[in-house]
Amino acid sequence: MLVIRHFEEELIALHAEGHARGHFHVCIGQEATAVIALSFAGPGDYLFTTHRNHGHLLARGAEPGRLYAEIMGRRDGYNGGKGGTLHTVYPAGGFHHTSSIVGGIIPIAAGTAYAARARNTGALSVCLFGDGALEEGAAPEALNIASLWKLPVLFLCENNGKYGPGAASGAEQSRTMAAYPLTDLPRAYKIPAIQVDGTDAAEVFRAASEAVAKIRRGEGPQFIEAQTVRWPGNESNWPVAPIATRLPLAWDPGPVPERQREWYRSCDPVLLFARELVARNVASREELARIEEEVLAQIDEAAKFAIASPLPDPAEALRDVFAPMERA
Ligand SMILES: Cc1ncc(C[n+]2csc(CCOP(=O)(O)OP(=O)(O)O)c2C)c(N)n1
Ligand SMILES: [Mg+2]
């Protein structure tokens, strides 16, 4: 979770310094969902993510340096710099394809689940998508067929309350859907669905472990809505960090500007988890501080690696863009 947080904050800085161009999305505030839920995926499972994907790939072990390189359009990126932030892949971690078309991966996740069942591989699909994706027609179509055919797929909706300013929680902000709460939609298709607090690592752990066990037992698709509160740095079109996160803020959020302080006090999954680890004597503040120092050094190195990585050779502009046609 710390790797993701510091990766995203450093990315905002890299962008401000001109190293990264174009629009990008950060998943600050959603770290607990990605890290915990994806820990239940196995090596052969198919994972799908969205325009807000950096944390999902990092949670599966993607190298921060190569991910920065991809976002910055450099040769050492996972797509050779040709995919960028919106089309990252990390096949070794289960991400073979990323679509920035909102809702675009939902039917694809149902399709890979169908293929895995037809081939009897035992693989399941995990489909991560935002609350906004449920508005797309592809979503109910995929839910319907996944339910009818009992496909092995976990639908994991990250409800970050993108729409509608001012409301207190992700759930209250999602009012562009007539189906409300959002879990009404999968339930209408007879898919078991639960809501969890996506900032609470323990709650996500329980929900994801149970859902994945049910899918692996052949009980068909499961749906989890993980609710988080929108990070105040996402208020404008481009992310702006109100403060650089450091774990001591978990015990004293005083340094955070007053307007954003409440989020860091009560809605930040990273700081909440740090506080819990110390309260339960799992780790001391000093141990956590050491881990944070290591992570900051790792991110610093990753940024330097990406900045030093060359741009792709123009002569290779068309390579890897079109799949070769196999003719019988
Ligand atoms: C089909 C389609 N329509 C519109 C867009 C433009 N768009 C990009 S992100 C976004 C909001 C998506 O909301 P949500 O799925 O909740 O994800 P969040 O950004 O909140 O994580 C929209 C409408 C798009 N990429 N694809
Ligand atoms: Mg959203």
PDB file of C-alpha atoms in Angstrom, residues 15-310:
ATOM      1  CA  HIS A  15       4.259  15.225 -14.162  1.00  0.00           C
ATOM      2  CA  ALA A  16       4.601  18.714 -12.698  1.00  0.00           C
ATOM      3  CA  GLU A  17       8.303  18.627 -13.654  1.00  0.00           C
ATOM      4  CA  GLY A  18       7.407  17.759 -17.246  1.00  0.00           C
ATOM      5  CA  HIS A  19       8.663  14.156 -17.245  1.00  0.00           C
ATOM      6  CA  ALA A  20       5.207  12.698 -17.853  1.00  0.00           C
ATOM      7  CA  ARG A  21       2.753  14.159 -20.360  1.00  0.00           C
ATOM      8  CA  GLY A  22      -0.960  13.775 -20.905  1.00  0.00           C
ATOM      9  CA  HIS A  23      -3.778  12.990 -18.557  1.00  0.00           C
ATOM     10  CA  PHE A  24      -3.424  10.348 -15.873  1.00  0.00           C
ATOM     11  CA  HIS A  25      -5.407   9.027 -12.916  1.00  0.00           C
ATOM     12  CA  VAL A  26      -4.141   8.061  -9.478  1.00  0.00           C
ATOM     13  CA  CYS A  27      -5.735   5.577  -7.088  1.00  0.00           C
ATOM     14  CA  ILE A  28      -4.843   7.333  -3.854  1.00  0.00           C
ATOM     15  CA  GLY A  29      -7.432   6.337  -1.249  1.00  0.00           C
ATOM     16  CA  GLN A  30      -8.149   2.972  -2.896  1.00  0.00           C
ATOM     17  CA  GLU A  31      -4.929   1.147  -1.958  1.00  0.00           C
ATOM     18  CA  ALA A  32      -6.538  -1.302   0.462  1.00  0.00           C
ATOM     19  CA  THR A  33      -8.928  -2.691  -2.144  1.00  0.00           C
ATOM     20  CA  ALA A  34      -6.232  -3.391  -4.722  1.00  0.00           C
ATOM     21  CA  VAL A  35      -3.632  -4.879  -2.442  1.00  0.00           C
ATOM     22  CA  ILE A  36      -5.905  -7.043  -0.339  1.00  0.00           C
ATOM     23  CA  ALA A  37      -8.357  -8.310  -2.953  1.00  0.00           C
ATOM     24  CA  LEU A  38      -5.705  -9.096  -5.562  1.00  0.00           C
ATOM     25  CA  SER A  39      -3.700 -11.102  -3.026  1.00  0.00           C
ATOM     26  CA  PHE A  40      -6.285 -13.874  -3.528  1.00  0.00           C
ATOM     27  CA  ALA A  41      -5.625 -14.174  -7.255  1.00  0.00           C
ATOM     28  CA  GLY A  42      -3.457 -17.074  -8.361  1.00  0.00           C
ATOM     29  CA  PRO A  43      -0.757 -17.108 -11.044  1.00  0.00           C
ATOM     30  CA  GLY A  44      -3.038 -18.326 -13.877  1.00  0.00           C
ATOM     31  CA  ASP A  45      -5.980 -16.030 -13.127  1.00  0.00           C
ATOM     32  CA  TYR A  46      -7.023 -13.246 -15.489  1.00  0.00           C
ATOM     33  CA  LEU A  47      -7.092  -9.768 -13.994  1.00  0.00           C
ATOM     34  CA  PHE A  48      -8.667  -6.694 -15.532  1.00  0.00           C
ATOM     35  CA  THR A  49      -8.307  -3.068 -14.638  1.00  0.00           C
ATOM     36  CA  THR A  50      -9.229   0.406 -15.800  1.00  0.00           C
ATOM     37  CA  HIS A  51      -7.959   3.923 -16.440  1.00  0.00           C
ATOM     38  CA  ARG A  52      -7.125   3.989 -12.692  1.00  0.00           C
ATOM     39  CA  ASN A  53      -4.790   1.024 -12.885  1.00  0.00           C
ATOM     40  CA  HIS A  54      -1.343   1.836 -11.457  1.00  0.00           C
ATOM     41  CA  GLY A  55      -2.119   0.502  -7.982  1.00  0.00           C
ATOM     42  CA  HIS A  56      -3.575  -2.724  -9.340  1.00  0.00           C
ATOM     43  CA  LEU A  57      -0.407  -3.550 -11.269  1.00  0.00           C
ATOM     44  CA  LEU A  58       1.861  -2.587  -8.381  1.00  0.00           C
ATOM     45  CA  ALA A  59      -0.228  -4.766  -6.055  1.00  0.00           C
ATOM     46  CA  ARG A  60       0.635  -7.717  -8.306  1.00  0.00           C
ATOM     47  CA  GLY A  61       4.337  -6.970  -8.229  1.00  0.00           C
ATOM     48  CA  ALA A  62       4.905  -4.746 -11.259  1.00  0.00           C
ATOM     49  CA  GLU A  63       8.231  -2.910 -11.014  1.00  0.00           C
ATOM     50  CA  PRO A  64       7.657   0.768 -10.227  1.00  0.00           C
ATOM     51  CA  GLY A  65      10.497   1.803 -12.578  1.00  0.00           C
ATOM     52  CA  ARG A  66       9.067  -0.034 -15.576  1.00  0.00           C
ATOM     53  CA  LEU A  67       5.577   1.244 -14.802  1.00  0.00           C
ATOM     54  CA  TYR A  68       6.841   4.849 -14.644  1.00  0.00           C
ATOM     55  CA  ALA A  69       8.669   4.207 -17.917  1.00  0.00           C
ATOM     56  CA  GLU A  70       5.411   3.057 -19.534  1.00  0.00           C
ATOM     57  CA  ILE A  71       3.483   6.066 -18.236  1.00  0.00           C
ATOM     58  CA  MET A  72       6.271   8.355 -19.485  1.00  0.00           C
ATOM     59  CA  GLY A  73       6.321   6.708 -22.931  1.00  0.00           C
ATOM     60  CA  ARG A  74       9.815   5.251 -22.531  1.00  0.00           C
ATOM     61  CA  ARG A  75      11.319   2.168 -24.092  1.00  0.00           C
ATOM     62  CA  ASP A  76      11.627   0.251 -20.797  1.00  0.00           C
ATOM     63  CA  GLY A  77       7.893   0.439 -20.123  1.00  0.00           C
ATOM     64  CA  TYR A  78       5.868  -2.776 -20.017  1.00  0.00           C
ATOM     65  CA  ASN A  79       4.403  -1.896 -23.425  1.00  0.00           C
ATOM     66  CA  GLY A  80       7.605  -0.374 -24.712  1.00  0.00           C
ATOM     67  CA  GLY A  81       6.103   3.018 -23.894  1.00  0.00           C
ATOM     68  CA  LYS A  82       3.340   2.663 -26.480  1.00  0.00           C
ATOM     69  CA  GLY A  83       0.443   1.999 -24.113  1.00  0.00           C
ATOM     70  CA  GLY A  84       0.910   4.770 -21.598  1.00  0.00           C
ATOM     71  CA  THR A  85      -1.032   5.142 -18.376  1.00  0.00           C
ATOM     72  CA  LEU A  86      -4.352   4.133 -19.943  1.00  0.00           C
ATOM     73  CA  HIS A  87      -3.196   0.856 -21.489  1.00  0.00           C
ATOM     74  CA  THR A  88      -0.723  -0.608 -19.047  1.00  0.00           C
ATOM     75  CA  VAL A  89      -0.191  -4.350 -18.993  1.00  0.00           C
ATOM     76  CA  TYR A  90       1.680  -6.688 -16.696  1.00  0.00           C
ATOM     77  CA  PRO A  91       1.216 -10.220 -18.028  1.00  0.00           C
ATOM     78  CA  ALA A  92       3.417 -11.825 -15.356  1.00  0.00           C
ATOM     79  CA  GLY A  93       0.945 -10.521 -12.767  1.00  0.00           C
ATOM     80  CA  GLY A  94      -2.192 -11.492 -14.722  1.00  0.00           C
ATOM     81  CA  PHE A  95      -2.946  -8.194 -16.486  1.00  0.00           C
ATOM     82  CA  HIS A  96      -2.918  -8.969 -20.211  1.00  0.00           C
ATOM     83  CA  HIS A  97      -5.063  -6.117 -21.410  1.00  0.00           C
ATOM     84  CA  THR A  98      -6.286  -2.813 -20.004  1.00  0.00           C
ATOM     85  CA  SER A  99      -9.044  -0.742 -21.486  1.00  0.00           C
ATOM     86  CA  SER A 100      -9.697   2.879 -20.681  1.00  0.00           C
ATOM     87  CA  ILE A 101     -13.164   2.539 -22.170  1.00  0.00           C
ATOM     88  CA  VAL A 102     -15.304   2.789 -19.061  1.00  0.00           C
ATOM     89  CA  GLY A 103     -16.931  -0.642 -18.589  1.00  0.00           C
ATOM     90  CA  GLY A 104     -14.937  -2.046 -21.501  1.00  0.00           C
ATOM     91  CA  ILE A 105     -13.269  -4.801 -19.527  1.00  0.00           C
ATOM     92  CA  ILE A 106     -16.429  -6.178 -17.889  1.00  0.00           C
ATOM     93  CA  PRO A 107     -17.554  -8.334 -20.838  1.00  0.00           C
ATOM     94  CA  ILE A 108     -13.935  -9.301 -21.546  1.00  0.00           C
ATOM     95  CA  ALA A 109     -13.576 -10.569 -17.972  1.00  0.00           C
ATOM     96  CA  ALA A 110     -16.756 -12.622 -18.409  1.00  0.00           C
ATOM     97  CA  GLY A 111     -15.329 -13.942 -21.684  1.00  0.00           C
ATOM     98  CA  THR A 112     -12.028 -15.069 -20.184  1.00  0.00           C
ATOM     99  CA  ALA A 113     -13.957 -16.702 -17.332  1.00  0.00           C
ATOM    100  CA  TYR A 114     -15.989 -18.577 -19.952  1.00  0.00           C
ATOM    101  CA  ALA A 115     -12.819 -19.627 -21.782  1.00  0.00           C
ATOM    102  CA  ALA A 116     -11.165 -20.798 -18.558  1.00  0.00           C
ATOM    103  CA  ARG A 117     -14.199 -22.915 -17.694  1.00  0.00           C
ATOM    104  CA  ALA A 118     -14.463 -24.331 -21.217  1.00  0.00           C
ATOM    105  CA  ARG A 119     -10.787 -25.317 -21.082  1.00  0.00           C
ATOM    106  CA  ASN A 120     -11.117 -26.547 -17.513  1.00  0.00           C
ATOM    107  CA  THR A 121      -8.058 -24.600 -16.345  1.00  0.00           C
ATOM    108  CA  GLY A 122      -9.503 -23.665 -12.950  1.00  0.00           C
ATOM    109  CA  ALA A 123      -8.642 -20.017 -13.561  1.00  0.00           C
ATOM    110  CA  LEU A 124     -10.950 -17.256 -12.491  1.00  0.00           C
ATOM    111  CA  SER A 125     -11.263 -13.668 -13.661  1.00  0.00           C
ATOM    112  CA  VAL A 126     -11.088 -10.654 -11.378  1.00  0.00           C
ATOM    113  CA  CYS A 127     -12.682  -7.594 -12.884  1.00  0.00           C
ATOM    114  CA  LEU A 128     -11.922  -4.257 -11.226  1.00  0.00           C
ATOM    115  CA  PHE A 129     -14.036  -1.331 -12.342  1.00  0.00           C
ATOM    116  CA  GLY A 130     -15.404   1.958 -11.038  1.00  0.00           C
ATOM    117  CA  ASP A 131     -18.959   2.778 -10.006  1.00  0.00           C
ATOM    118  CA  GLY A 132     -19.352   4.743 -13.245  1.00  0.00           C
ATOM    119  CA  ALA A 133     -18.818   1.570 -15.301  1.00  0.00           C
ATOM    120  CA  LEU A 134     -22.132   0.135 -14.115  1.00  0.00           C
ATOM    121  CA  GLU A 135     -23.904   2.791 -16.194  1.00  0.00           C
ATOM    122  CA  GLU A 136     -22.560   1.244 -19.384  1.00  0.00           C
ATOM    123  CA  GLY A 137     -24.795  -1.203 -21.233  1.00  0.00           C
ATOM    124  CA  ALA A 138     -21.987  -3.747 -21.391  1.00  0.00           C
ATOM    125  CA  ALA A 139     -22.119  -4.146 -17.597  1.00  0.00           C
ATOM    126  CA  PRO A 140     -25.633  -5.626 -17.190  1.00  0.00           C
ATOM    127  CA  GLU A 141     -25.134  -7.777 -20.302  1.00  0.00           C
ATOM    128  CA  ALA A 142     -21.998  -9.297 -18.787  1.00  0.00           C
ATOM    129  CA  LEU A 143     -23.603  -9.703 -15.348  1.00  0.00           C
ATOM    130  CA  ASN A 144     -26.532 -11.508 -16.953  1.00  0.00           C
ATOM    131  CA  ILE A 145     -24.489 -14.011 -18.923  1.00  0.00           C
ATOM    132  CA  ALA A 146     -22.026 -14.540 -16.044  1.00  0.00           C
ATOM    133  CA  SER A 147     -24.936 -15.428 -13.793  1.00  0.00           C
ATOM    134  CA  LEU A 148     -26.774 -17.633 -16.288  1.00  0.00           C
ATOM    135  CA  TRP A 149     -23.612 -19.573 -17.102  1.00  0.00           C
ATOM    136  CA  LYS A 150     -22.237 -19.495 -13.515  1.00  0.00           C
ATOM    137  CA  LEU A 151     -18.936 -18.090 -14.749  1.00  0.00           C
ATOM    138  CA  PRO A 152     -15.917 -17.938 -12.396  1.00  0.00           C
ATOM    139  CA  VAL A 153     -15.579 -14.179 -12.146  1.00  0.00           C
ATOM    140  CA  LEU A 154     -15.236 -11.724  -9.281  1.00  0.00           C
ATOM    141  CA  PHE A 155     -16.780  -8.357 -10.083  1.00  0.00           C
ATOM    142  CA  LEU A 156     -15.015  -5.856  -7.863  1.00  0.00           C
ATOM    143  CA  CYS A 157     -16.538  -2.407  -8.037  1.00  0.00           C
ATOM    144  CA  GLU A 158     -14.409   0.377  -6.592  1.00  0.00           C
ATOM    145  CA  ASN A 159     -16.999   2.972  -5.650  1.00  0.00           C
ATOM    146  CA  ASN A 160     -14.938   6.090  -5.078  1.00  0.00           C
ATOM    147  CA  GLY A 161     -17.893   8.444  -5.258  1.00  0.00           C
ATOM    148  CA  LYS A 162     -16.549  10.149  -8.346  1.00  0.00           C
ATOM    149  CA  TYR A 163     -19.747  11.942  -9.138  1.00  0.00           C
ATOM    150  CA  GLY A 164     -21.644  14.496  -7.106  1.00  0.00           C
ATOM    151  CA  PRO A 165     -19.574  16.756  -4.878  1.00  0.00           C
ATOM    152  CA  GLY A 166     -19.981  17.282  -1.189  1.00  0.00           C
ATOM    153  CA  ALA A 167     -21.483  13.994  -0.010  1.00  0.00           C
ATOM    154  CA  ALA A 168     -19.835  12.217   2.875  1.00  0.00           C
ATOM    155  CA  SER A 169     -19.232   8.772   1.478  1.00  0.00           C
ATOM    156  CA  GLY A 170     -18.694   6.987  -1.807  1.00  0.00           C
ATOM    157  CA  ALA A 171     -22.088   5.337  -1.491  1.00  0.00           C
ATOM    158  CA  GLU A 172     -23.953   8.603  -1.056  1.00  0.00           C
ATOM    159  CA  GLN A 173     -22.238  10.203  -3.998  1.00  0.00           C
ATOM    160  CA  SER A 174     -23.159   7.550  -6.550  1.00  0.00           C
ATOM    161  CA  ARG A 175     -26.472   8.925  -7.716  1.00  0.00           C
ATOM    162  CA  THR A 176     -26.160   8.621 -11.463  1.00  0.00           C
ATOM    163  CA  MET A 177     -27.496   5.062 -11.254  1.00  0.00           C
ATOM    164  CA  ALA A 178     -31.224   4.395 -10.980  1.00  0.00           C
ATOM    165  CA  ALA A 179     -30.290   1.037  -9.446  1.00  0.00           C
ATOM    166  CA  TYR A 180     -29.339   2.076  -5.960  1.00  0.00           C
ATOM    167  CA  PRO A 181     -27.595   0.885  -3.883  1.00  0.00           C
ATOM    168  CA  LEU A 182     -25.318  -0.287  -6.655  1.00  0.00           C
ATOM    169  CA  THR A 183     -25.527  -3.866  -5.356  1.00  0.00           C
ATOM    170  CA  ASP A 184     -29.192  -3.888  -6.469  1.00  0.00           C
ATOM    171  CA  LEU A 185     -27.931  -4.345 -10.019  1.00  0.00           C
ATOM    172  CA  PRO A 186     -25.984  -7.631  -9.582  1.00  0.00           C
ATOM    173  CA  ARG A 187     -28.654  -8.886  -7.175  1.00  0.00           C
ATOM    174  CA  ALA A 188     -31.293  -8.422  -9.876  1.00  0.00           C
ATOM    175  CA  TYR A 189     -29.213 -10.876 -11.903  1.00  0.00           C
ATOM    176  CA  LYS A 190     -29.023 -13.278  -8.901  1.00  0.00           C
ATOM    177  CA  ILE A 191     -25.338 -12.580  -8.305  1.00  0.00           C
ATOM    178  CA  PRO A 192     -24.458 -12.513  -4.579  1.00  0.00           C
ATOM    179  CA  ALA A 193     -23.284  -8.971  -3.806  1.00  0.00           C
ATOM    180  CA  ILE A 194     -21.941  -7.269  -0.717  1.00  0.00           C
ATOM    181  CA  GLN A 195     -20.793  -3.775   0.199  1.00  0.00           C
ATOM    182  CA  VAL A 196     -17.615  -3.284   2.175  1.00  0.00           C
ATOM    183  CA  ASP A 197     -15.688  -0.329   3.530  1.00  0.00           C
ATOM    184  CA  GLY A 198     -12.890  -0.190   0.971  1.00  0.00           C
ATOM    185  CA  THR A 199     -10.671   1.740   3.380  1.00  0.00           C
ATOM    186  CA  ASP A 200     -10.755  -1.105   5.889  1.00  0.00           C
ATOM    187  CA  ALA A 201      -8.154  -3.704   4.919  1.00  0.00           C
ATOM    188  CA  ALA A 202      -9.639  -6.338   7.259  1.00  0.00           C
ATOM    189  CA  GLU A 203     -13.125  -5.963   5.797  1.00  0.00           C
ATOM    190  CA  VAL A 204     -11.826  -6.222   2.244  1.00  0.00           C
ATOM    191  CA  PHE A 205      -9.794  -9.274   3.286  1.00  0.00           C
ATOM    192  CA  ARG A 206     -12.844 -11.118   4.658  1.00  0.00           C
ATOM    193  CA  ALA A 207     -15.061 -10.264   1.707  1.00  0.00           C
ATOM    194  CA  ALA A 208     -12.507 -11.084  -0.981  1.00  0.00           C
ATOM    195  CA  SER A 209     -11.342 -14.348   0.590  1.00  0.00           C
ATOM    196  CA  GLU A 210     -14.943 -15.580   0.912  1.00  0.00           C
ATOM    197  CA  ALA A 211     -15.929 -14.485  -2.590  1.00  0.00           C
ATOM    198  CA  VAL A 212     -12.882 -16.083  -4.212  1.00  0.00           C
ATOM    199  CA  ALA A 213     -13.424 -19.340  -2.255  1.00  0.00           C
ATOM    200  CA  LYS A 214     -17.038 -19.486  -3.485  1.00  0.00           C
ATOM    201  CA  ILE A 215     -15.985 -18.887  -7.079  1.00  0.00           C
ATOM    202  CA  ARG A 216     -13.298 -21.585  -6.867  1.00  0.00           C
ATOM    203  CA  ARG A 217     -15.931 -23.993  -5.463  1.00  0.00           C
ATOM    204  CA  GLY A 218     -17.956 -23.454  -8.630  1.00  0.00           C
ATOM    205  CA  GLU A 219     -20.692 -21.283  -7.121  1.00  0.00           C
ATOM    206  CA  GLY A 220     -20.523 -18.778  -9.972  1.00  0.00           C
ATOM    207  CA  PRO A 221     -19.876 -15.038 -10.059  1.00  0.00           C
ATOM    208  CA  GLN A 222     -19.646 -12.863  -6.951  1.00  0.00           C
ATOM    209  CA  PHE A 223     -19.844  -9.080  -6.651  1.00  0.00           C
ATOM    210  CA  ILE A 224     -18.142  -6.804  -4.138  1.00  0.00           C
ATOM    211  CA  GLU A 225     -18.686  -3.058  -3.905  1.00  0.00           C
ATOM    212  CA  ALA A 226     -15.752  -1.471  -2.071  1.00  0.00           C
ATOM    213  CA  GLN A 227     -16.705   1.998  -0.910  1.00  0.00           C
ATOM    214  CA  THR A 228     -14.079   4.673  -0.469  1.00  0.00           C
ATOM    215  CA  VAL A 229     -14.254   8.410  -0.008  1.00  0.00           C
ATOM    216  CA  ARG A 230     -12.889  10.481  -2.855  1.00  0.00           C
ATOM    217  CA  TRP A 231      -9.360  11.719  -2.194  1.00  0.00           C
ATOM    218  CA  PRO A 232      -9.479  15.528  -1.971  1.00  0.00           C
ATOM    219  CA  GLY A 233      -6.508  15.689  -4.365  1.00  0.00           C
ATOM    220  CA  ASN A 234      -8.913  14.504  -7.102  1.00  0.00           C
ATOM    221  CA  GLU A 235     -11.201  17.508  -6.839  1.00  0.00           C
ATOM    222  CA  SER A 236      -9.934  19.122 -10.001  1.00  0.00           C
ATOM    223  CA  ASN A 237      -9.244  17.592 -13.402  1.00  0.00           C
ATOM    224  CA  TRP A 238      -5.615  16.919 -12.566  1.00  0.00           C
ATOM    225  CA  PRO A 239      -4.506  15.302  -9.327  1.00  0.00           C
ATOM    226  CA  VAL A 240      -2.894  17.660  -6.818  1.00  0.00           C
ATOM    227  CA  ALA A 241      -1.543  16.267  -3.540  1.00  0.00           C
ATOM    228  CA  PRO A 242      -2.504  18.453  -0.541  1.00  0.00           C
ATOM    229  CA  ILE A 243       0.517  17.013   1.277  1.00  0.00           C
ATOM    230  CA  ALA A 244       3.189  14.341   0.743  1.00  0.00           C
ATOM    231  CA  THR A 245       1.995  11.357   2.777  1.00  0.00           C
ATOM    232  CA  ARG A 246       4.247  10.264   5.636  1.00  0.00           C
ATOM    233  CA  LEU A 247       3.118   7.675   8.170  1.00  0.00           C
ATOM    234  CA  PRO A 248       3.451   9.947  11.242  1.00  0.00           C
ATOM    235  CA  LEU A 249       0.325  11.716   9.873  1.00  0.00           C
ATOM    236  CA  ALA A 250      -1.559   8.636  11.123  1.00  0.00           C
ATOM    237  CA  TRP A 251      -1.075   9.877  14.684  1.00  0.00           C
ATOM    238  CA  ASP A 252      -0.931  13.599  13.997  1.00  0.00           C
ATOM    239  CA  PRO A 253      -2.695  14.845  10.868  1.00  0.00           C
ATOM    240  CA  GLY A 254      -1.987  18.420  11.993  1.00  0.00           C
ATOM    241  CA  PRO A 255       0.402  19.199   9.092  1.00  0.00           C
ATOM    242  CA  VAL A 256      -2.366  18.503   6.521  1.00  0.00           C
ATOM    243  CA  PRO A 257      -4.103  21.718   5.363  1.00  0.00           C
ATOM    244  CA  GLU A 258      -7.276  22.082   7.401  1.00  0.00           C
ATOM    245  CA  ARG A 259      -9.701  21.687   4.499  1.00  0.00           C
ATOM    246  CA  GLN A 260      -8.354  18.233   3.612  1.00  0.00           C
ATOM    247  CA  ARG A 261      -7.374  17.093   7.101  1.00  0.00           C
ATOM    248  CA  GLU A 262     -10.523  15.094   7.829  1.00  0.00           C
ATOM    249  CA  TRP A 263      -9.892  12.815   4.856  1.00  0.00           C
ATOM    250  CA  TYR A 264      -6.397  11.969   6.105  1.00  0.00           C
ATOM    251  CA  ARG A 265      -7.743  11.480   9.633  1.00  0.00           C
ATOM    252  CA  SER A 266     -10.633   9.145   8.878  1.00  0.00           C
ATOM    253  CA  CYS A 267     -10.732   8.053   5.211  1.00  0.00           C
ATOM    254  CA  ASP A 268      -7.128   7.253   4.274  1.00  0.00           C
ATOM    255  CA  PRO A 269      -6.688   3.462   4.070  1.00  0.00           C
ATOM    256  CA  VAL A 270      -2.895   3.672   4.379  1.00  0.00           C
ATOM    257  CA  LEU A 271      -2.910   5.789   7.535  1.00  0.00           C
ATOM    258  CA  LEU A 272      -5.829   3.839   9.036  1.00  0.00           C
ATOM    259  CA  PHE A 273      -3.947   0.577   8.526  1.00  0.00           C
ATOM    260  CA  ALA A 274      -0.726   1.959  10.010  1.00  0.00           C
ATOM    261  CA  ARG A 275      -2.655   3.120  13.077  1.00  0.00           C
ATOM    262  CA  GLU A 276      -4.259  -0.295  13.460  1.00  0.00           C
ATOM    263  CA  LEU A 277      -0.968  -2.171  13.127  1.00  0.00           C
ATOM    264  CA  VAL A 278       0.540  -0.120  15.925  1.00  0.00           C
ATOM    265  CA  ALA A 279      -2.585  -0.240  18.129  1.00  0.00           C
ATOM    266  CA  ARG A 280      -2.596  -4.032  17.875  1.00  0.00           C
ATOM    267  CA  ASN A 281       1.139  -4.317  18.515  1.00  0.00           C
ATOM    268  CA  VAL A 282       1.771  -5.899  15.119  1.00  0.00           C
ATOM    269  CA  ALA A 283       4.447  -3.315  14.354  1.00  0.00           C
ATOM    270  CA  SER A 284       6.006  -0.351  16.109  1.00  0.00           C
ATOM    271  CA  ARG A 285       6.027   3.158  14.691  1.00  0.00           C
ATOM    272  CA  GLU A 286       9.782   2.818  14.272  1.00  0.00           C
ATOM    273  CA  GLU A 287       9.424  -0.355  12.202  1.00  0.00           C
ATOM    274  CA  LEU A 288       6.833   1.300   9.990  1.00  0.00           C
ATOM    275  CA  ALA A 289       9.069   4.342   9.590  1.00  0.00           C
ATOM    276  CA  ARG A 290      11.895   2.076   8.411  1.00  0.00           C
ATOM    277  CA  ILE A 291       9.605   0.415   5.861  1.00  0.00           C
ATOM    278  CA  GLU A 292       8.507   3.825   4.627  1.00  0.00           C
ATOM    279  CA  GLU A 293      12.138   4.945   4.210  1.00  0.00           C
ATOM    280  CA  GLU A 294      12.838   1.833   2.117  1.00  0.00           C
ATOM    281  CA  VAL A 295       9.777   2.444  -0.032  1.00  0.00           C
ATOM    282  CA  LEU A 296      10.681   6.099  -0.586  1.00  0.00           C
ATOM    283  CA  ALA A 297      14.193   5.056  -1.671  1.00  0.00           C
ATOM    284  CA  GLN A 298      12.723   2.425  -4.023  1.00  0.00           C
ATOM    285  CA  ILE A 299      10.396   4.987  -5.613  1.00  0.00           C
ATOM    286  CA  ASP A 300      13.209   7.506  -5.973  1.00  0.00           C
ATOM    287  CA  GLU A 301      15.294   4.907  -7.780  1.00  0.00           C
ATOM    288  CA  ALA A 302      12.335   3.920  -9.967  1.00  0.00           C
ATOM    289  CA  ALA A 303      11.796   7.536 -11.045  1.00  0.00           C
ATOM    290  CA  LYS A 304      15.479   7.902 -11.931  1.00  0.00           C
ATOM    291  CA  PHE A 305      15.349   4.653 -13.931  1.00  0.00           C
ATOM    292  CA  ALA A 306      12.379   5.869 -15.966  1.00  0.00           C
ATOM    293  CA  ILE A 307      13.847   9.327 -16.586  1.00  0.00           C
ATOM    294  CA  ALA A 308      17.048   7.677 -17.864  1.00  0.00           C
ATOM    295  CA  SER A 309      15.123   5.273 -20.104  1.00  0.00           C
ATOM    296  CA  PRO A 310      15.240   6.356 -23.777  1.00  0.00           C
TER     297      PRO A 310
END
